[in-house]
């Protein structure tokens, strides 16, 4: 029995070392592509793994995401049917994402973009109004969306949350898909915060039709997945005043190509998929615990429902 770490784009030796300290002595932990015996691998920790690689592990039982998202695993045609899937849910990851969203919301609320532009011209100017009156709609009330909606409500904003199943969050008006369509939900707010998981149902959901239901001069924050946003529709909405500012951490293509129109758009703030980053030490604790649970036949932590996709 062995664990394979398959995360090609980063130095995972600190993660491997921490994992080894959490596992019983003698447990093998290998870093791809240096896998001495693929038939011994029962658990793989994955992030942006190369296509086809999972087909090489005949005894794989658990595919564990190194992040909160799991679409890279679920969309892999080589993922065998019986393999369990887990993901990272971690307070530090949640705090990072919460702070990113709060930063974006407060920047919008205080109109920082106005002052940055005025400063370029050395102009002492005050916008009208001084503060944006925001009504915030959080799309997705899962492990990230719930505490973020609560934190936004704690800052005094009117907050609405949209989810598939009914939720209750103090200070947040929670609406579920059985009560109202997402377009009707958009009609209640002027700031959309996307924290949805990527599934076939959510891809392309941030589109012209949805934006049409927002009042003119609305705002968008997407910290979930680039695939949620129809990028041409965002440009259209910004250029026609339906939206007046967007904060994007994720993109259809990452890294965002140098000739992409978003780079030059004054109303778009771009961050390079850094809203929240997995802490390797915390991820190692979860991975080691799940490896033990797998061996002992216990329920996994943060197991993913393949049907739901999260
Ligand atoms: C994640 C991410 O899913 O970093 O954790 O995007």
mmCIF file of N, CA, C and O and ligand atoms in Angstrom, residues 47 66-69 93 224-225 273 276-278, ligand 1:
data_model
loop_
_atom_site.group_PDB
_atom_site.id
_atom_site.type_symbol
_atom_site.label_atom_id
_atom_site.label_comp_id
_atom_site.label_asym_id
_atom_site.label_seq_id
_atom_site.Cartn_x
_atom_site.Cartn_y
_atom_site.Cartn_z
ATOM 1 N N UNK A 47 -3.450 17.209 -8.097
ATOM 2 C CA UNK A 47 -3.788 18.578 -8.519
ATOM 3 C C UNK A 47 -3.220 18.746 -9.919
ATOM 4 O O UNK A 47 -2.025 18.569 -10.128
ATOM 5 N N UNK A 66 -5.903 17.993 -3.850
ATOM 6 C CA UNK A 66 -5.022 18.844 -3.038
ATOM 7 C C UNK A 66 -5.650 20.222 -2.817
ATOM 8 O O UNK A 66 -5.056 21.081 -2.183
ATOM 9 N N UNK A 67 -6.850 20.426 -3.344
ATOM 10 C CA UNK A 67 -7.535 21.708 -3.165
ATOM 11 C C UNK A 67 -8.983 21.479 -2.773
ATOM 12 O O UNK A 67 -9.418 20.340 -2.518
ATOM 13 N N UNK A 68 -9.736 22.582 -2.756
ATOM 14 C CA UNK A 68 -11.149 22.490 -2.426
ATOM 15 C C UNK A 68 -11.946 21.917 -3.610
ATOM 16 O O UNK A 68 -12.925 21.212 -3.432
ATOM 17 N N UNK A 69 -11.502 22.233 -4.824
ATOM 18 C CA UNK A 69 -12.218 21.777 -6.018
ATOM 19 C C UNK A 69 -11.836 20.346 -6.399
ATOM 20 O O UNK A 69 -10.732 19.890 -6.095
ATOM 21 N N UNK A 93 -7.871 27.703 4.519
ATOM 22 C CA UNK A 93 -8.340 27.886 3.140
ATOM 23 C C UNK A 93 -9.605 28.761 3.130
ATOM 24 O O UNK A 93 -9.765 29.668 2.304
ATOM 25 N N UNK A 224 -14.383 31.440 -7.861
ATOM 26 C CA UNK A 224 -14.655 29.991 -7.875
ATOM 27 C C UNK A 224 -13.878 29.308 -9.004
ATOM 28 O O UNK A 224 -12.767 28.800 -8.787
ATOM 29 N N UNK A 225 -14.438 29.347 -10.205
ATOM 30 C CA UNK A 225 -13.772 28.736 -11.354
ATOM 31 C C UNK A 225 -14.005 29.601 -12.592
ATOM 32 O O UNK A 225 -15.111 30.136 -12.782
ATOM 33 N N UNK A 273 -5.372 33.506 -9.574
ATOM 34 C CA UNK A 273 -5.839 32.294 -8.866
ATOM 35 C C UNK A 273 -5.090 32.122 -7.526
ATOM 36 O O UNK A 273 -4.452 31.086 -7.285
ATOM 37 N N UNK A 276 -7.192 31.879 -2.411
ATOM 38 C CA UNK A 276 -6.874 31.058 -1.247
ATOM 39 C C UNK A 276 -6.052 29.864 -1.712
ATOM 40 O O UNK A 276 -6.378 29.248 -2.719
ATOM 41 N N UNK A 277 -5.020 29.565 -0.959
ATOM 42 C CA UNK A 277 -4.069 28.530 -1.377
ATOM 43 C C UNK A 277 -4.010 27.445 -0.300
ATOM 44 O O UNK A 277 -3.945 27.758 0.893
ATOM 45 N N UNK A 278 -3.993 26.198 -0.746
ATOM 46 C CA UNK A 278 -3.919 25.076 0.206
ATOM 47 C C UNK A 278 -2.636 25.145 1.027
ATOM 48 O O UNK A 278 -1.544 25.297 0.472
HETATM 49 C C1 LIG B 1 -8.946 24.994 -4.904
HETATM 50 C C2 LIG B 1 -8.252 26.046 -5.662
HETATM 51 O O1 LIG B 1 -9.894 24.379 -5.405
HETATM 52 O O2 LIG B 1 -7.140 26.429 -5.273
HETATM 53 O O3 LIG B 1 -8.547 24.744 -3.752
HETATM 54 O O4 LIG B 1 -8.779 26.524 -6.658
#
